[in-house]
Coordinates of N, CA and C and ligand atoms in Angstrom, one line a residue:
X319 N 27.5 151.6 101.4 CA 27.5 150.7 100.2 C 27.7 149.2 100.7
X320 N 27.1 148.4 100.0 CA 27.3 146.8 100.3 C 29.0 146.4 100.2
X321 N 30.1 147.0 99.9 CA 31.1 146.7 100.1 C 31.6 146.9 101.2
X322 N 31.0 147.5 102.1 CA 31.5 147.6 103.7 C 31.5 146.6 104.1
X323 N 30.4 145.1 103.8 CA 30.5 143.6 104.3 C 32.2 143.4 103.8
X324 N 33.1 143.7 103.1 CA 33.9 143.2 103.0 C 35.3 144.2 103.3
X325 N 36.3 143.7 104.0 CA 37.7 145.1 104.5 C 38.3 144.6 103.5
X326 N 38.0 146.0 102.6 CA 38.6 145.8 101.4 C 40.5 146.1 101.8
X327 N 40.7 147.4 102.6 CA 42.2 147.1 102.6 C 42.7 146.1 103.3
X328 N 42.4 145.4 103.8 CA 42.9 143.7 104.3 C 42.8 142.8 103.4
X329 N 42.0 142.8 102.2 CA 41.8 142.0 100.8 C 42.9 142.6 100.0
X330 N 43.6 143.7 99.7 CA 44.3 144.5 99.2 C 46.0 144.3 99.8
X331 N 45.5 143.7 100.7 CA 46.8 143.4 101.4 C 47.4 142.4 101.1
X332 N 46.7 141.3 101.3 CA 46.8 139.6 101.1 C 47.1 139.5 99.9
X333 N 46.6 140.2 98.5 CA 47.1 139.4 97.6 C 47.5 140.5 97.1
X334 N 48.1 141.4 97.8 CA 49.6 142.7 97.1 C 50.4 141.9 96.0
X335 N 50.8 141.3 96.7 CA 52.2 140.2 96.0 C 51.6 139.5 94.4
X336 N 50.3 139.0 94.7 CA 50.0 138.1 93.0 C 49.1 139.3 91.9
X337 N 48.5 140.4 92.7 CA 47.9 140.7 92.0 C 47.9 141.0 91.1
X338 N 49.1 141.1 90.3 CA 49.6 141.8 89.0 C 49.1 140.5 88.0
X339 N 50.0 139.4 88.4 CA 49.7 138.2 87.8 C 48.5 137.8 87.5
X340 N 47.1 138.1 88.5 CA 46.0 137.8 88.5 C 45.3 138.7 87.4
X341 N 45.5 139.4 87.7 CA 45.3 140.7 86.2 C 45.3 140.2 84.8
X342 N 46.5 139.9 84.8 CA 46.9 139.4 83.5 C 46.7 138.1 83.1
X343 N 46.4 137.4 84.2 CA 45.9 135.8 83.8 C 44.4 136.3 83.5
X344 N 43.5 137.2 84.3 CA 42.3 136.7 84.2 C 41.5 137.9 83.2
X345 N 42.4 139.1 82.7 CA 42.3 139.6 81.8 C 43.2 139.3 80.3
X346 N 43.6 138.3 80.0 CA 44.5 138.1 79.3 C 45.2 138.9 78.8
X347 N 45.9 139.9 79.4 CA 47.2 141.0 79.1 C 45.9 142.1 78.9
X348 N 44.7 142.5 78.5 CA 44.0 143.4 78.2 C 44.0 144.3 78.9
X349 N 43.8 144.3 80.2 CA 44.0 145.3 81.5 C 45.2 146.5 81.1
X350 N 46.0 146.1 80.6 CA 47.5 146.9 79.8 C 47.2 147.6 78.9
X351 N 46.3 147.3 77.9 CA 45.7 147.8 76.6 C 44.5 149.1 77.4
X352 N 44.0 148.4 78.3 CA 43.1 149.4 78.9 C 43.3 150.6 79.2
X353 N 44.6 150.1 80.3 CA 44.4 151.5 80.9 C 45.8 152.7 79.8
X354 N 46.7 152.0 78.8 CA 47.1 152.8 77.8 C 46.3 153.6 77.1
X355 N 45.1 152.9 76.7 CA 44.1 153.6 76.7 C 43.6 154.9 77.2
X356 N 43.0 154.7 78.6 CA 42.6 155.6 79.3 C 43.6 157.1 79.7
X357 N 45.2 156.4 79.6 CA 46.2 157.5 80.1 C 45.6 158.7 78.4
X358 N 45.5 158.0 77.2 CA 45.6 158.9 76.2 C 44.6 159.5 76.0
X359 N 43.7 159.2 76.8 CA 42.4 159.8 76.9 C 42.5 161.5 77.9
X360 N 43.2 160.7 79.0 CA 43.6 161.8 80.1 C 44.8 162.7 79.9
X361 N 45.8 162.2 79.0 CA 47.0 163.3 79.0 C 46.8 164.0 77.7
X362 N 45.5 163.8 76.5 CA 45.3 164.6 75.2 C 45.2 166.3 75.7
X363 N 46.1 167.2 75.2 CA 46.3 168.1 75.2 C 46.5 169.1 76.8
X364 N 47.0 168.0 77.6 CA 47.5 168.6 79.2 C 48.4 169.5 78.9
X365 N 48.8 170.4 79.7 CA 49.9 171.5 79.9 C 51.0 170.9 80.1
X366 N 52.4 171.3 80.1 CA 53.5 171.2 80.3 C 53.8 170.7 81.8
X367 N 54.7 169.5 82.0 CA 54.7 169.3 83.3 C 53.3 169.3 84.3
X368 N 52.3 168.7 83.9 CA 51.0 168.7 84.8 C 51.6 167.6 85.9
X369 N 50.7 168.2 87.1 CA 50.2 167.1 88.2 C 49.1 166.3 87.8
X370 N 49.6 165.3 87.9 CA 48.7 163.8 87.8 C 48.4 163.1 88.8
X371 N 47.3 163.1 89.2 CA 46.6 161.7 90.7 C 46.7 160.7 89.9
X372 N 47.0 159.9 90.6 CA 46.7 158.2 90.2 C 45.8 158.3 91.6
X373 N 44.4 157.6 91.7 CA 43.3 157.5 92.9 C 43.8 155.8 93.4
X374 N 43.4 154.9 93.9 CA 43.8 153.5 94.0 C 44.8 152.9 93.0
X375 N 46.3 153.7 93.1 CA 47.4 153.3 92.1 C 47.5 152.0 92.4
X376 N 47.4 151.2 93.3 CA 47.5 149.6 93.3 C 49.1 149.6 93.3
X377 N 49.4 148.7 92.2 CA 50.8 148.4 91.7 C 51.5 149.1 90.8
X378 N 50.9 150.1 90.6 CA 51.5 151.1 89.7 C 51.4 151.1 88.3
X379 N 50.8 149.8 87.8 CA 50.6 149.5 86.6 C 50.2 151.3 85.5
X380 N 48.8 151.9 86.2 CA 48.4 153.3 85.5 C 49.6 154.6 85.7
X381 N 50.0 154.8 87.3 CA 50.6 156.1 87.5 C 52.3 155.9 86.2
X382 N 53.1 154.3 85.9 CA 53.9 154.5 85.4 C 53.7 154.7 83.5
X383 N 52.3 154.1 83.1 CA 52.2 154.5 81.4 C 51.6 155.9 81.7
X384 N 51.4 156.8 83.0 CA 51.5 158.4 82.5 C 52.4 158.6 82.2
X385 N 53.5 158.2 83.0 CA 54.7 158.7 82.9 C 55.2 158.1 81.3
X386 N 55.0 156.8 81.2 CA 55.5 156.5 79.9 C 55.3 157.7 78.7
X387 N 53.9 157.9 78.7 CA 53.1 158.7 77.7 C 53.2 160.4 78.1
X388 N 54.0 160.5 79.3 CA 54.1 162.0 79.4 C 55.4 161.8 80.5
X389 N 56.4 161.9 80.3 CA 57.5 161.7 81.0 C 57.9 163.0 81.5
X390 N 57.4 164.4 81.0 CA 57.5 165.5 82.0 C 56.5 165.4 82.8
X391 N 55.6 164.5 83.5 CA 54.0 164.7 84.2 C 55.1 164.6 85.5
X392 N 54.3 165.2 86.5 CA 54.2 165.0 88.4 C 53.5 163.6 88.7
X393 N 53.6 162.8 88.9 CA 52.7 161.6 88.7 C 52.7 160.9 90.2
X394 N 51.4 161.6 90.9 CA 51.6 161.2 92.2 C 50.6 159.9 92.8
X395 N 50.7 158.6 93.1 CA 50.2 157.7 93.1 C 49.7 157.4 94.6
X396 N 48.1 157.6 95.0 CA 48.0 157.5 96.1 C 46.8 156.0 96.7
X397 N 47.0 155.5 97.5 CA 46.0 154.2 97.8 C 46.5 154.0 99.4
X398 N 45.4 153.6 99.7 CA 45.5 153.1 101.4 C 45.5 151.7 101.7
X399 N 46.1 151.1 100.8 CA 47.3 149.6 100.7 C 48.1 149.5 100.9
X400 N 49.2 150.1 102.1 CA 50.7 150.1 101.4 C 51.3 148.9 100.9
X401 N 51.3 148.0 100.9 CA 51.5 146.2 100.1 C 51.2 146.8 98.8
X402 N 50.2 147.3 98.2 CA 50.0 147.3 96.8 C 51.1 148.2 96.4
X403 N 51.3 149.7 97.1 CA 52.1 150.1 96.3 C 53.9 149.9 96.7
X404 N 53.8 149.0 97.9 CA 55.4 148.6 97.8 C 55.3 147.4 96.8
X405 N 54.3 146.7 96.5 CA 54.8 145.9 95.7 C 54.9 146.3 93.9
X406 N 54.6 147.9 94.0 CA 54.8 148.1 92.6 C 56.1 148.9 92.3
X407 N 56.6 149.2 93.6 CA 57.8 150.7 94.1 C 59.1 149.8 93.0
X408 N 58.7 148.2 92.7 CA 60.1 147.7 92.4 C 60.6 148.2 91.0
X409 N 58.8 147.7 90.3 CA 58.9 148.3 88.8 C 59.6 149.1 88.3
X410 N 59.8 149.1 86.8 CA 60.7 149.8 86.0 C 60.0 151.2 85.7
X411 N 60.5 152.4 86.0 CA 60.0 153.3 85.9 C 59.1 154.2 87.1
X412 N 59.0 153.0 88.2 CA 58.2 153.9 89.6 C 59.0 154.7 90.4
X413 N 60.4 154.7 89.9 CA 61.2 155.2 91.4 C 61.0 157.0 90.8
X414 N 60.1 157.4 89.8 CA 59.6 158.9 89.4 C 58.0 159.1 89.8
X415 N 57.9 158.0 90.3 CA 56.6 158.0 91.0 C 56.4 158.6 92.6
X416 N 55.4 159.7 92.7 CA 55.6 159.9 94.2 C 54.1 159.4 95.0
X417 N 54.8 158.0 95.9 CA 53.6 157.6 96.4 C 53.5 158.0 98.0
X418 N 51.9 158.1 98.2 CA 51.4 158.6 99.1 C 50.0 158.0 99.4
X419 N 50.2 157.1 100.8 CA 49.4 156.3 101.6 C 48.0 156.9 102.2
X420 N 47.0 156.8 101.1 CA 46.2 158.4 101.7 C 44.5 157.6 101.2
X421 N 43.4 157.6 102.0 CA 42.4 157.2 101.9 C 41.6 158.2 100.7
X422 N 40.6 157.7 99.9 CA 40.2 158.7 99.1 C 39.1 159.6 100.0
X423 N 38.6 159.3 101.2 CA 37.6 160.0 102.0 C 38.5 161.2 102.6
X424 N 39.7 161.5 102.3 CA 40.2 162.6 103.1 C 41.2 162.8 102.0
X425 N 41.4 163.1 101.4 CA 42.7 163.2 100.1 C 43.9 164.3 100.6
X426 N 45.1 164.1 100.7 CA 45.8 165.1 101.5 C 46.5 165.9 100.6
X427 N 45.6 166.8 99.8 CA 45.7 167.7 98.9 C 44.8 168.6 98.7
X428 N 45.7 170.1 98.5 CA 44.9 171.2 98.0 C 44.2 171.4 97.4
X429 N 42.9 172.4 97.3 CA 41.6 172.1 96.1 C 42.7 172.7 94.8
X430 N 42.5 171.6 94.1 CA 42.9 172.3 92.8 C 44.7 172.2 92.3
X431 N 44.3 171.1 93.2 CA 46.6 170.5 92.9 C 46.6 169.7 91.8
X432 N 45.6 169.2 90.7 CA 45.9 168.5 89.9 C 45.5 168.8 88.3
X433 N 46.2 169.0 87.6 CA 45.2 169.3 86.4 C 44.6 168.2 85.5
X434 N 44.9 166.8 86.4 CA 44.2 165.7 85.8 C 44.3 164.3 87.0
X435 N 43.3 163.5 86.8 CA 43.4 162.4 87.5 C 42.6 161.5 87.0
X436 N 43.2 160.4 87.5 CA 42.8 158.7 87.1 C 42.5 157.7 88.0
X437 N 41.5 156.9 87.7 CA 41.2 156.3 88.8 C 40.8 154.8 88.3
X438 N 41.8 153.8 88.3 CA 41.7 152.5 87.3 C 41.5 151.3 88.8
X439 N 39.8 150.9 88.5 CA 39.1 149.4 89.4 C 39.3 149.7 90.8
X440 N 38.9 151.2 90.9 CA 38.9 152.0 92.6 C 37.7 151.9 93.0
X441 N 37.2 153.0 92.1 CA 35.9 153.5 92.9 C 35.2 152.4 92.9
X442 N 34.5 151.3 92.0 CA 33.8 150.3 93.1 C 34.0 149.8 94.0
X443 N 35.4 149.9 94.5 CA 35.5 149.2 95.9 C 35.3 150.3 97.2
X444 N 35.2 151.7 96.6 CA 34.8 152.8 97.9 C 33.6 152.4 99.0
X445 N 34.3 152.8 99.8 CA 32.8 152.5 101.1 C 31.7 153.5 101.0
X446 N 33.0 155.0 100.9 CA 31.7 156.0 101.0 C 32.6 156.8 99.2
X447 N 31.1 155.9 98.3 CA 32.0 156.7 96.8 C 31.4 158.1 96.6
X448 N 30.4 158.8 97.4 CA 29.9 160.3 97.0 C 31.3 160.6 97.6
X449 N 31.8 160.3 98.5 CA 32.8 161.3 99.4 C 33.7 161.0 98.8
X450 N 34.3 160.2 98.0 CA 36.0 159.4 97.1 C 35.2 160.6 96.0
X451 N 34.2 160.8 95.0 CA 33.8 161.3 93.8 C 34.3 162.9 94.3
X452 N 33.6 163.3 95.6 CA 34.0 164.9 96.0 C 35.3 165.3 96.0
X453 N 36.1 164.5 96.6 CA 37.1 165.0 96.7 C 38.2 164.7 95.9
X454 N 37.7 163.8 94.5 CA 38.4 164.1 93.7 C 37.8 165.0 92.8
X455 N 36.7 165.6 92.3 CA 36.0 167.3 92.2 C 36.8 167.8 93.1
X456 N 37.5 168.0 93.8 CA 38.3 169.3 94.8 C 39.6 169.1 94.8
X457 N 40.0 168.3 94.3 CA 41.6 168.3 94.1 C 41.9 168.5 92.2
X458 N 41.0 168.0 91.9 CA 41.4 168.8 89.8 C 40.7 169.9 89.8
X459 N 41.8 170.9 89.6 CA 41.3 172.4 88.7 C 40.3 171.9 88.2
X460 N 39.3 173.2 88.1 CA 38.3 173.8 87.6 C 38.5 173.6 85.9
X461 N 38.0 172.7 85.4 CA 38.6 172.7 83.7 C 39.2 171.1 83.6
X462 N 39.8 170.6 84.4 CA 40.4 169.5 84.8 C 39.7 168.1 84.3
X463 N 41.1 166.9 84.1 CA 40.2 166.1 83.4 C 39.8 164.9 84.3
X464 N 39.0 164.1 84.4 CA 39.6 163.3 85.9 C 38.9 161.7 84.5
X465 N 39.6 160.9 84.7 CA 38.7 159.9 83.7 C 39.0 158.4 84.8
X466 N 38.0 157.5 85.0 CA 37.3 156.2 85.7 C 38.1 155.6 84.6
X467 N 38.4 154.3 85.0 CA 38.3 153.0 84.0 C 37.6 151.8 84.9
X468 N 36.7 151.4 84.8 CA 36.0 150.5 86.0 C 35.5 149.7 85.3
X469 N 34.7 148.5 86.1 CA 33.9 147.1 85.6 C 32.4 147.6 86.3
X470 N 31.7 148.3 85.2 CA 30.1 148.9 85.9 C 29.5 147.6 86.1
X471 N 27.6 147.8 86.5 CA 27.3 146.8 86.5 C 26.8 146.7 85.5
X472 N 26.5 145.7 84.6 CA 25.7 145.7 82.8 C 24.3 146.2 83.1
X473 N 23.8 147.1 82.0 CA 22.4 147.8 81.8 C 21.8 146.8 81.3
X474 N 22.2 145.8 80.4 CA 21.3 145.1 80.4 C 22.1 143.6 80.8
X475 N 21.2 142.5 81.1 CA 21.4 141.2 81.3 C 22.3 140.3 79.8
X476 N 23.5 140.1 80.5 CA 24.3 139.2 79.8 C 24.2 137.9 80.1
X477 N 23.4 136.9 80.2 CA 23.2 135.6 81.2 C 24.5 134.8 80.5
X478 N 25.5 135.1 79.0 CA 26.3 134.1 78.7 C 27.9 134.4 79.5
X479 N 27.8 135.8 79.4 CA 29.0 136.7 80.0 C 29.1 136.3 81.4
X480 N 27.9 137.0 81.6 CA 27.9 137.1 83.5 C 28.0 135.7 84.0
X481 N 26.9 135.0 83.8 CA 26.9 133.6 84.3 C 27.8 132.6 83.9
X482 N 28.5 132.7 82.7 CA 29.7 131.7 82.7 C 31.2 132.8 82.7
X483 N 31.1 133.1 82.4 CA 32.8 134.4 82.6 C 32.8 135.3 83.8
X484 N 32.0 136.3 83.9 CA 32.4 137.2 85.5 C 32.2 136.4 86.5
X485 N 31.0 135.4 86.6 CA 30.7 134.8 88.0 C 31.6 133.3 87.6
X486 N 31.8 132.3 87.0 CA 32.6 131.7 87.3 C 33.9 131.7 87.1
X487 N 34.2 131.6 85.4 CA 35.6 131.4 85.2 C 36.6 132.2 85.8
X488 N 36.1 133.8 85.6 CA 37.0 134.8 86.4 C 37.6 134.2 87.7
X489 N 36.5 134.4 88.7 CA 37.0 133.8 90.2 C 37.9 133.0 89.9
X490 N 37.6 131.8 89.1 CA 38.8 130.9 89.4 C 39.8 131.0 88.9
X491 N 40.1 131.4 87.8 CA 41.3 132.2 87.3 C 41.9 132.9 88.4
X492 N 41.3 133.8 89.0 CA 41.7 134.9 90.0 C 42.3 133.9 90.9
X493 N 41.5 133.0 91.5 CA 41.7 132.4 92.5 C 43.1 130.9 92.4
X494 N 43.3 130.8 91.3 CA 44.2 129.9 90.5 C 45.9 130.7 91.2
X495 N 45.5 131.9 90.1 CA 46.4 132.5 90.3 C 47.3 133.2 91.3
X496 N 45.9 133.9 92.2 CA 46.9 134.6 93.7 C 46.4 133.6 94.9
X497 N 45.8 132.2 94.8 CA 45.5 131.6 96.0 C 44.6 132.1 97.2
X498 N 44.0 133.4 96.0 CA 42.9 133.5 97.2 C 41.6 133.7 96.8
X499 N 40.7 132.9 97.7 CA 39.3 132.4 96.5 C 38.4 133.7 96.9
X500 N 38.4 133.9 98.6 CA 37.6 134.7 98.6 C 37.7 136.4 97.9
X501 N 39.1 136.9 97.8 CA 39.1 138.3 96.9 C 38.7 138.1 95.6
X502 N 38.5 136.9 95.1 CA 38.3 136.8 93.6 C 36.7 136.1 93.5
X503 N 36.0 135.8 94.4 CA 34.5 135.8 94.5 C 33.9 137.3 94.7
X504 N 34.7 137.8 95.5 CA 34.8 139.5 95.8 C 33.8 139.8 94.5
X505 N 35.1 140.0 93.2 CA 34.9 140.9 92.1 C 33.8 140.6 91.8
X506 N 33.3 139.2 91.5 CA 31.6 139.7 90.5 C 30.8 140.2 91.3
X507 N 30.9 139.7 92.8 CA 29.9 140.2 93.4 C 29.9 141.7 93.3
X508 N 31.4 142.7 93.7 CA 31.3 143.8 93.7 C 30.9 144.3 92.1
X509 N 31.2 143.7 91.0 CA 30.6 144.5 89.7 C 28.8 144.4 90.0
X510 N 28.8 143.8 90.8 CA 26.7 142.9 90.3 C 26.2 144.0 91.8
X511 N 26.7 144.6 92.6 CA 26.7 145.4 93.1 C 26.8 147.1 92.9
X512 N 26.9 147.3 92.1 CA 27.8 148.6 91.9 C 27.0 149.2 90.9
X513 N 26.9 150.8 90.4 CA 26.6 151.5 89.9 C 26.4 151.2 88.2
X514 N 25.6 151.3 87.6 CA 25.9 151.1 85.7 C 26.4 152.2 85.6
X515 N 26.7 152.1 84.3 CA 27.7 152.9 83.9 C 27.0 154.8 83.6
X516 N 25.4 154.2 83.4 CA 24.2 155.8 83.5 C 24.5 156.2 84.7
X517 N 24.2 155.3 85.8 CA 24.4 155.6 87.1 C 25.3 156.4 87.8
X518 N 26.5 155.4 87.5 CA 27.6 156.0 87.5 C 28.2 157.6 86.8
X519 N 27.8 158.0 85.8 CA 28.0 159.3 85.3 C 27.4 160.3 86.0
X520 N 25.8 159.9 86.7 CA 25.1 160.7 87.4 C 25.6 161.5 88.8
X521 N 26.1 160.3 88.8 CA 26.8 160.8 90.5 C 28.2 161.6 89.8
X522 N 28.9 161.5 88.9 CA 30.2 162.7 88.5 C 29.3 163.9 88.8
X523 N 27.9 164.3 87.9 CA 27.4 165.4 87.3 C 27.1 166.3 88.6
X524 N 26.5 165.1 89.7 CA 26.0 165.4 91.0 C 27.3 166.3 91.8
X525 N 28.3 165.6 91.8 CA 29.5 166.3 92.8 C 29.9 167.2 92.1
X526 N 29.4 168.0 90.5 CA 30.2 168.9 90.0 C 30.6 169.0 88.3
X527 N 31.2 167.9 87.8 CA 31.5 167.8 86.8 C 30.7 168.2 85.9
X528 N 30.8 169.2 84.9 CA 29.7 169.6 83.8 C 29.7 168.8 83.0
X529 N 30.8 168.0 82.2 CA 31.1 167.6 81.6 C 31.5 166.0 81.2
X530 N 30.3 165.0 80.9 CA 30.5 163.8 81.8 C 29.9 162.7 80.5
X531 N 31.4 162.0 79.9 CA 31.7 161.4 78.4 C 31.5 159.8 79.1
X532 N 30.7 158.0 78.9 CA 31.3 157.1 79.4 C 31.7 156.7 77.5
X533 N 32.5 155.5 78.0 CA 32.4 154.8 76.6 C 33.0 153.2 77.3
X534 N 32.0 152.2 76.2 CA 32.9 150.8 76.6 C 33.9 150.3 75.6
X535 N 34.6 149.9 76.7 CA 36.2 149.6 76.0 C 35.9 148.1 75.2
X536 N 34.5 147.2 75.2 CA 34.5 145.8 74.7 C 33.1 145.7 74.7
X537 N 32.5 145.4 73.7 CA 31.1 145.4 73.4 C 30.2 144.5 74.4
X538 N 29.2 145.2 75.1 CA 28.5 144.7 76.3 C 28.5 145.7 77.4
X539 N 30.4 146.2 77.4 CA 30.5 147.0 78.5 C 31.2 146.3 79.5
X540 N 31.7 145.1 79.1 CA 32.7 144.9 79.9 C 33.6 145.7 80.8
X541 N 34.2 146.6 80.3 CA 35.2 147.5 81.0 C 34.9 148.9 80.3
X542 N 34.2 149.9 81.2 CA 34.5 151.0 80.5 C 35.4 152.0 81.1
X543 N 35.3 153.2 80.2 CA 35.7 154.3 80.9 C 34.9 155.4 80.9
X544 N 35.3 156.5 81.6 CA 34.3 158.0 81.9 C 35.0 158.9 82.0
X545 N 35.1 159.9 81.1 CA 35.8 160.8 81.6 C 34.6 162.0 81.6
X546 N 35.1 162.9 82.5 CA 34.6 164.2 83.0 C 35.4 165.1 83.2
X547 N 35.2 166.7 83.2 CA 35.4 167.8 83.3 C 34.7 168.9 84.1
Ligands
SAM814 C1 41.6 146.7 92.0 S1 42.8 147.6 92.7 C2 43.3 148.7 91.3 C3 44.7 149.1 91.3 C4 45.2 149.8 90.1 N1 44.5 151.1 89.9 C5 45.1 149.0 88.8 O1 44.6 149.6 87.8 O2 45.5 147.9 88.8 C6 42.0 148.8 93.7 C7 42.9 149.6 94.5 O3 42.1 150.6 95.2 C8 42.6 150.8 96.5 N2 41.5 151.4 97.3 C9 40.3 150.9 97.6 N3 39.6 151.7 98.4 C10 40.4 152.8 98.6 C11 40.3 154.0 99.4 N4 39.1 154.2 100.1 N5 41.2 154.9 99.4 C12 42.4 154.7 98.7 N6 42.6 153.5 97.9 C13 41.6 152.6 97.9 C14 43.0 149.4 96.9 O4 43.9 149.5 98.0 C15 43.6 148.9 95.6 O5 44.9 149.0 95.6

């Protein structure tokens, strides 16, 4: 994939420390709303005490409103950043968090350790996302819910969106915020790069999932989510 031109965990490293900030400056707190969201989407009718993946937990922002919203869950948060996730270890609520420094191309878990997982603004940055998509198919049970919240690329042309908000204002917001211009030119290029959101379900169906729902969180499709079974 075209994101190989860029080392994403060396971008992931540099701005560990603002990223949270940049989030919330350049989604105006909505990123919060999102992925509360997505957890009620994922924890609706889970079993008692489930295992939960967090896939690219970043800063912990997703693996601690599991726990918020399911405070008996296993909630194990894995990314090959460690900056991102020491910089989330501080948070209120992570020290029930079990993080583990683990690439999604090799995931260091049993087929079938999770009875749910989540994966919030990962998979577009995967190098190799058939092989991140598989082997999160082989770590959720058979029945299992696994649900994306990501930034697809738009199915159709937004020239007001894209061309004045993802490609400029964002970046510099981003770049305002964590002082680094080039990870925040990153993002549109990696959304204007990356799978739509048809696309993207295709490849779930392809590695396995029978059962494969998107929906957009903001009209256009700004941010959606996907869940599958
Ligand atoms: C945009 S951040 C999202 C963090 C968090 N999920 C959130 O919602 O804020 C993407 C995260 O994915 C991680 N990541 C990217 N490629 C990865 C890979 N191949 N394996 C594990 N983590 C990866 C990065 O280190 C980064 O922390």
């Amino acid at each position: 994939m075209a994101q190989a031109a860029t080392d994403v965990r060396a971008m992931f490293d540099r701005i560990a420390g603002r990223y949270d900030t940049a989030n919330r400056v350049m989604s105006a707190g909505l990123d919060v709303l999102w992925r509360r969201r997505a957890m009620r989407l994922l924890l609706d009718r889970l079993e008692q005490s489930p295992w939960v993946l967090d896939l690219g937990a970043g800063t912990l922002d997703g693996a601690i409103e599991i726990l918020h919203q399911r405070p008996d869950a296993n909630v194990v948060a894995a990314d090959f950043t460690r900056a991102m996730l020491v910089a989330g270890r501080r948070k209120p609520g992570a020290a029930a968090v079990t993080l583990h420094a683990a690439d999604s191309r090799r995931l260091p878990y049993r087929d079938g350790a999770f009875g749910a997982a989540f994966s919030g603004f990962c998979v577009r940055n995967l190098r190799d996302l058939a092989l991140g998509l598989a082997e999160l198919r082989r770590v959720v049970r058979s029945g299992g819910r696994l649900v994306i919240l990501e930034f697809f690329q738009p199915a159709q042309p937004r020239p007001f969106w894209d061309g004045l908000v993802t490609n400029r204002l964002l970046p510099l917001l981003g770049w305002a915020a964590s002082g680094d211009r080039e990870a925040y030119r990153y993002l549109p290029d990696s959304i204007q790069r990356f799978d739509t959101r048809a696309d993207f379900e295709i490849r779930l169906r392809d590695v396995g999932f029978a059962e494969v729902h998107g929906q957009d969180l903001f009209p256009g499709g700004i941010a959606s989510l996907v869940e599958a079974r």
